[in-house]
Amino acid sequence: MVIASLAILVGFVLLVWSADRFVEGAAATARHVGMPSLVIGMVIVGFGTSAPEMVVSAMAALDGNPDLALGNGLGSNITNTGLILGITALVAPIAVHSKIVRRELPLLFFIGLVLGALLWNGSISRGDAFLLLTGFFALLAWTIVAAIRGRGDSLEAETDAEMAARSMAPRKAVFWLVAGLVLLVISSRILVWGAVTIAQTLGISGNRSF
């Protein structure tokens, strides 16, 4: 139990750190190849910050723990939209100036309804998975198009300022892109192993078929 708890702690810290390096490397690499700032902000950074949840859920599913994968995906979204935004708004009001971000808010609500409907019968089938993935890639395509057409959006200026503050050479950017991804996989393995070991010790099963 002690080793498993330590594995969760080490895995979590390494996961957060490697995710940050991965996003910085990916964003800097995209900038060096000429990708528009708005696309970097909405796609690379936007989806890259979800890399820890995606990798942990993937590792959990591959290890035969679908409950852990599902719980991680849902829990991270609840935490991001509820806890993190709530605490941030308590510290200082959040002003949403980007028109593109405001257009995405109804989509967030709609996707939550769709997922709730798919989970209503207690399982996610391969057909459900196909539907979710189709929606994801459609949303990704829409996001890229909106970012390309949304030149001058306030998010573009914010991304430019952030990228200028964290600029790095091309080789360094590629290094952190690859190293960050590798460390993401390693840290997620450590984290999943620790969580599963503790769950098994406490008699909690995570092998239901979702």
JSON list of N, CA and C in Angstrom, two decimals, residues 125-164:
[
{"chain": "A", "resi": 125, "resn": "SER", "atom": "N", "xyz": [-20.83, 1.28, -25.85]},
{"chain": "A", "resi": 125, "resn": "SER", "atom": "CA", "xyz": [-20.55, 0.25, -26.86]},
{"chain": "A", "resi": 125, "resn": "SER", "atom": "C", "xyz": [-19.57, 0.78, -27.90]},
{"chain": "A", "resi": 126, "resn": "ARG", "atom": "N", "xyz": [-19.15, -0.10, -28.81]},
{"chain": "A", "resi": 126, "resn": "ARG", "atom": "CA", "xyz": [-18.27, 0.34, -29.90]},
{"chain": "A", "resi": 126, "resn": "ARG", "atom": "C", "xyz": [-19.00, 1.32, -30.82]},
{"chain": "A", "resi": 127, "resn": "GLY", "atom": "N", "xyz": [-20.30, 1.12, -30.97]},
{"chain": "A", "resi": 127, "resn": "GLY", "atom": "CA", "xyz": [-21.08, 2.07, -31.75]},
{"chain": "A", "resi": 127, "resn": "GLY", "atom": "C", "xyz": [-21.10, 3.44, -31.10]},
{"chain": "A", "resi": 128, "resn": "ASP", "atom": "N", "xyz": [-21.24, 3.45, -29.77]},
{"chain": "A", "resi": 128, "resn": "ASP", "atom": "CA", "xyz": [-21.18, 4.72, -29.04]},
{"chain": "A", "resi": 128, "resn": "ASP", "atom": "C", "xyz": [-19.80, 5.37, -29.20]},
{"chain": "A", "resi": 129, "resn": "ALA", "atom": "N", "xyz": [-18.77, 4.53, -29.15]},
{"chain": "A", "resi": 129, "resn": "ALA", "atom": "CA", "xyz": [-17.40, 5.04, -29.30]},
{"chain": "A", "resi": 129, "resn": "ALA", "atom": "C", "xyz": [-17.21, 5.67, -30.68]},
{"chain": "A", "resi": 130, "resn": "PHE", "atom": "N", "xyz": [-17.77, 5.02, -31.70]},
{"chain": "A", "resi": 130, "resn": "PHE", "atom": "CA", "xyz": [-17.67, 5.56, -33.06]},
{"chain": "A", "resi": 130, "resn": "PHE", "atom": "C", "xyz": [-18.37, 6.91, -33.15]},
{"chain": "A", "resi": 131, "resn": "LEU", "atom": "N", "xyz": [-19.53, 7.02, -32.51]},
{"chain": "A", "resi": 131, "resn": "LEU", "atom": "CA", "xyz": [-20.27, 8.28, -32.50]},
{"chain": "A", "resi": 131, "resn": "LEU", "atom": "C", "xyz": [-19.48, 9.38, -31.80]},
{"chain": "A", "resi": 132, "resn": "LEU", "atom": "N", "xyz": [-18.88, 9.05, -30.66]},
{"chain": "A", "resi": 132, "resn": "LEU", "atom": "CA", "xyz": [-18.09, 10.03, -29.91]},
{"chain": "A", "resi": 132, "resn": "LEU", "atom": "C", "xyz": [-16.86, 10.48, -30.71]},
{"chain": "A", "resi": 133, "resn": "LEU", "atom": "N", "xyz": [-16.18, 9.53, -31.34]},
{"chain": "A", "resi": 133, "resn": "LEU", "atom": "CA", "xyz": [-14.99, 9.87, -32.12]},
{"chain": "A", "resi": 133, "resn": "LEU", "atom": "C", "xyz": [-15.35, 10.70, -33.35]},
{"chain": "A", "resi": 134, "resn": "THR", "atom": "N", "xyz": [-16.48, 10.36, -33.98]},
{"chain": "A", "resi": 134, "resn": "THR", "atom": "CA", "xyz": [-16.93, 11.15, -35.13]},
{"chain": "A", "resi": 134, "resn": "THR", "atom": "C", "xyz": [-17.20, 12.59, -34.71]},
{"chain": "A", "resi": 135, "resn": "GLY", "atom": "N", "xyz": [-17.88, 12.75, -33.59]},
{"chain": "A", "resi": 135, "resn": "GLY", "atom": "CA", "xyz": [-18.14, 14.08, -33.07]},
{"chain": "A", "resi": 135, "resn": "GLY", "atom": "C", "xyz": [-16.87, 14.82, -32.72]},
{"chain": "A", "resi": 136, "resn": "PHE", "atom": "N", "xyz": [-15.90, 14.09, -32.15]},
{"chain": "A", "resi": 136, "resn": "PHE", "atom": "CA", "xyz": [-14.63, 14.72, -31.78]},
{"chain": "A", "resi": 136, "resn": "PHE", "atom": "C", "xyz": [-13.90, 15.27, -32.99]},
{"chain": "A", "resi": 137, "resn": "PHE", "atom": "N", "xyz": [-13.77, 14.44, -34.04]},
{"chain": "A", "resi": 137, "resn": "PHE", "atom": "CA", "xyz": [-13.03, 14.88, -35.22]},
{"chain": "A", "resi": 137, "resn": "PHE", "atom": "C", "xyz": [-13.78, 15.98, -35.98]},
{"chain": "A", "resi": 138, "resn": "ALA", "atom": "N", "xyz": [-15.11, 15.93, -35.93]},
{"chain": "A", "resi": 138, "resn": "ALA", "atom": "CA", "xyz": [-15.89, 17.02, -36.54]},
{"chain": "A", "resi": 138, "resn": "ALA", "atom": "C", "xyz": [-15.66, 18.32, -35.78]},
{"chain": "A", "resi": 139, "resn": "LEU", "atom": "N", "xyz": [-15.63, 18.23, -34.45]},
{"chain": "A", "resi": 139, "resn": "LEU", "atom": "CA", "xyz": [-15.37, 19.41, -33.63]},
{"chain": "A", "resi": 139, "resn": "LEU", "atom": "C", "xyz": [-13.95, 19.92, -33.83]},
{"chain": "A", "resi": 140, "resn": "LEU", "atom": "N", "xyz": [-13.01, 18.99, -33.98]},
{"chain": "A", "resi": 140, "resn": "LEU", "atom": "CA", "xyz": [-11.62, 19.38, -34.22]},
{"chain": "A", "resi": 140, "resn": "LEU", "atom": "C", "xyz": [-11.49, 20.14, -35.54]},
{"chain": "A", "resi": 141, "resn": "ALA", "atom": "N", "xyz": [-12.16, 19.62, -36.58]},
{"chain": "A", "resi": 141, "resn": "ALA", "atom": "CA", "xyz": [-12.12, 20.29, -37.89]},
{"chain": "A", "resi": 141, "resn": "ALA", "atom": "C", "xyz": [-12.76, 21.68, -37.80]},
{"chain": "A", "resi": 142, "resn": "TRP", "atom": "N", "xyz": [-13.90, 21.77, -37.09]},
{"chain": "A", "resi": 142, "resn": "TRP", "atom": "CA", "xyz": [-14.57, 23.06, -36.93]},
{"chain": "A", "resi": 142, "resn": "TRP", "atom": "C", "xyz": [-13.67, 24.04, -36.18]},
{"chain": "A", "resi": 143, "resn": "THR", "atom": "N", "xyz": [-12.98, 23.55, -35.17]},
{"chain": "A", "resi": 143, "resn": "THR", "atom": "CA", "xyz": [-12.10, 24.40, -34.37]},
{"chain": "A", "resi": 143, "resn": "THR", "atom": "C", "xyz": [-10.97, 24.96, -35.22]},
{"chain": "A", "resi": 144, "resn": "ILE", "atom": "N", "xyz": [-10.38, 24.11, -36.06]},
{"chain": "A", "resi": 144, "resn": "ILE", "atom": "CA", "xyz": [-9.28, 24.56, -36.93]},
{"chain": "A", "resi": 144, "resn": "ILE", "atom": "C", "xyz": [-9.77, 25.61, -37.92]},
{"chain": "A", "resi": 145, "resn": "VAL", "atom": "N", "xyz": [-10.93, 25.34, -38.54]},
{"chain": "A", "resi": 145, "resn": "VAL", "atom": "CA", "xyz": [-11.49, 26.31, -39.50]},
{"chain": "A", "resi": 145, "resn": "VAL", "atom": "C", "xyz": [-11.82, 27.63, -38.81]},
{"chain": "A", "resi": 146, "resn": "ALA", "atom": "N", "xyz": [-12.43, 27.54, -37.62]},
{"chain": "A", "resi": 146, "resn": "ALA", "atom": "CA", "xyz": [-12.78, 28.75, -36.87]},
{"chain": "A", "resi": 146, "resn": "ALA", "atom": "C", "xyz": [-11.54, 29.53, -36.48]},
{"chain": "A", "resi": 147, "resn": "ALA", "atom": "N", "xyz": [-10.47, 28.82, -36.14]},
{"chain": "A", "resi": 147, "resn": "ALA", "atom": "CA", "xyz": [-9.23, 29.49, -35.75]},
{"chain": "A", "resi": 147, "resn": "ALA", "atom": "C", "xyz": [-8.59, 30.19, -36.95]},
{"chain": "A", "resi": 148, "resn": "ILE", "atom": "N", "xyz": [-8.64, 29.54, -38.12]},
{"chain": "A", "resi": 148, "resn": "ILE", "atom": "CA", "xyz": [-8.05, 30.14, -39.32]},
{"chain": "A", "resi": 148, "resn": "ILE", "atom": "C", "xyz": [-8.83, 31.39, -39.74]},
{"chain": "A", "resi": 149, "resn": "ARG", "atom": "N", "xyz": [-10.15, 31.31, -39.62]},
{"chain": "A", "resi": 149, "resn": "ARG", "atom": "CA", "xyz": [-11.00, 32.44, -40.02]},
{"chain": "A", "resi": 149, "resn": "ARG", "atom": "C", "xyz": [-11.07, 33.53, -38.95]},
{"chain": "A", "resi": 150, "resn": "GLY", "atom": "N", "xyz": [-10.67, 33.18, -37.73]},
{"chain": "A", "resi": 150, "resn": "GLY", "atom": "CA", "xyz": [-10.84, 34.13, -36.63]},
{"chain": "A", "resi": 150, "resn": "GLY", "atom": "C", "xyz": [-9.65, 35.00, -36.35]},
{"chain": "A", "resi": 151, "resn": "ARG", "atom": "N", "xyz": [-8.92, 35.37, -37.39]},
{"chain": "A", "resi": 151, "resn": "ARG", "atom": "CA", "xyz": [-7.75, 36.25, -37.21]},
{"chain": "A", "resi": 151, "resn": "ARG", "atom": "C", "xyz": [-8.19, 37.55, -36.55]},
{"chain": "A", "resi": 152, "resn": "GLY", "atom": "N", "xyz": [-7.42, 38.01, -35.58]},
{"chain": "A", "resi": 152, "resn": "GLY", "atom": "CA", "xyz": [-7.76, 39.22, -34.86]},
{"chain": "A", "resi": 152, "resn": "GLY", "atom": "C", "xyz": [-8.53, 38.96, -33.59]},
{"chain": "A", "resi": 153, "resn": "ASP", "atom": "N", "xyz": [-8.89, 37.69, -33.34]},
{"chain": "A", "resi": 153, "resn": "ASP", "atom": "CA", "xyz": [-9.59, 37.35, -32.10]},
{"chain": "A", "resi": 153, "resn": "ASP", "atom": "C", "xyz": [-8.66, 37.59, -30.91]},
{"chain": "A", "resi": 154, "resn": "SER", "atom": "N", "xyz": [-9.24, 37.93, -29.77]},
{"chain": "A", "resi": 154, "resn": "SER", "atom": "CA", "xyz": [-8.42, 38.25, -28.58]},
{"chain": "A", "resi": 154, "resn": "SER", "atom": "C", "xyz": [-7.56, 37.07, -28.15]},
{"chain": "A", "resi": 155, "resn": "LEU", "atom": "N", "xyz": [-8.01, 35.85, -28.44]},
{"chain": "A", "resi": 155, "resn": "LEU", "atom": "CA", "xyz": [-7.24, 34.66, -28.08]},
{"chain": "A", "resi": 155, "resn": "LEU", "atom": "C", "xyz": [-5.91, 34.62, -28.84]},
{"chain": "A", "resi": 156, "resn": "GLU", "atom": "N", "xyz": [-5.89, 35.18, -30.04]},
{"chain": "A", "resi": 156, "resn": "GLU", "atom": "CA", "xyz": [-4.66, 35.20, -30.84]},
{"chain": "A", "resi": 156, "resn": "GLU", "atom": "C", "xyz": [-3.59, 36.04, -30.17]},
{"chain": "A", "resi": 157, "resn": "ALA", "atom": "N", "xyz": [-3.98, 37.21, -29.66]},
{"chain": "A", "resi": 157, "resn": "ALA", "atom": "CA", "xyz": [-3.03, 38.09, -28.97]},
{"chain": "A", "resi": 157, "resn": "ALA", "atom": "C", "xyz": [-2.51, 37.44, -27.69]},
{"chain": "A", "resi": 158, "resn": "GLU", "atom": "N", "xyz": [-3.40, 36.76, -26.97]},
{"chain": "A", "resi": 158, "resn": "GLU", "atom": "CA", "xyz": [-2.99, 36.08, -25.74]},
{"chain": "A", "resi": 158, "resn": "GLU", "atom": "C", "xyz": [-2.00, 34.96, -26.05]},
{"chain": "A", "resi": 159, "resn": "THR", "atom": "N", "xyz": [-2.26, 34.21, -27.13]},
{"chain": "A", "resi": 159, "resn": "THR", "atom": "CA", "xyz": [-1.35, 33.13, -27.52]},
{"chain": "A", "resi": 159, "resn": "THR", "atom": "C", "xyz": [0.00, 33.68, -27.95]},
{"chain": "A", "resi": 160, "resn": "ASP", "atom": "N", "xyz": [0.00, 34.77, -28.71]},
{"chain": "A", "resi": 160, "resn": "ASP", "atom": "CA", "xyz": [1.26, 35.39, -29.15]},
{"chain": "A", "resi": 160, "resn": "ASP", "atom": "C", "xyz": [2.10, 35.82, -27.95]},
{"chain": "A", "resi": 161, "resn": "ALA", "atom": "N", "xyz": [1.45, 36.43, -26.96]},
{"chain": "A", "resi": 161, "resn": "ALA", "atom": "CA", "xyz": [2.17, 36.88, -25.77]},
{"chain": "A", "resi": 161, "resn": "ALA", "atom": "C", "xyz": [2.74, 35.69, -25.00]},
{"chain": "A", "resi": 162, "resn": "GLU", "atom": "N", "xyz": [1.95, 34.63, -24.89]},
{"chain": "A", "resi": 162, "resn": "GLU", "atom": "CA", "xyz": [2.40, 33.43, -24.17]},
{"chain": "A", "resi": 162, "resn": "GLU", "atom": "C", "xyz": [3.56, 32.76, -24.89]},
{"chain": "A", "resi": 163, "resn": "MET", "atom": "N", "xyz": [3.46, 32.65, -26.22]},
{"chain": "A", "resi": 163, "resn": "MET", "atom": "CA", "xyz": [4.51, 32.02, -27.00]},
{"chain": "A", "resi": 163, "resn": "MET", "atom": "C", "xyz": [5.80, 32.84, -26.96]},
{"chain": "A", "resi": 164, "resn": "ALA", "atom": "N", "xyz": [5.68, 34.16, -26.96]},
{"chain": "A", "resi": 164, "resn": "ALA", "atom": "CA", "xyz": [6.86, 35.02, -26.89]},
{"chain": "A", "resi": 164, "resn": "ALA", "atom": "C", "xyz": [7.59, 34.85, -25.57]}
]
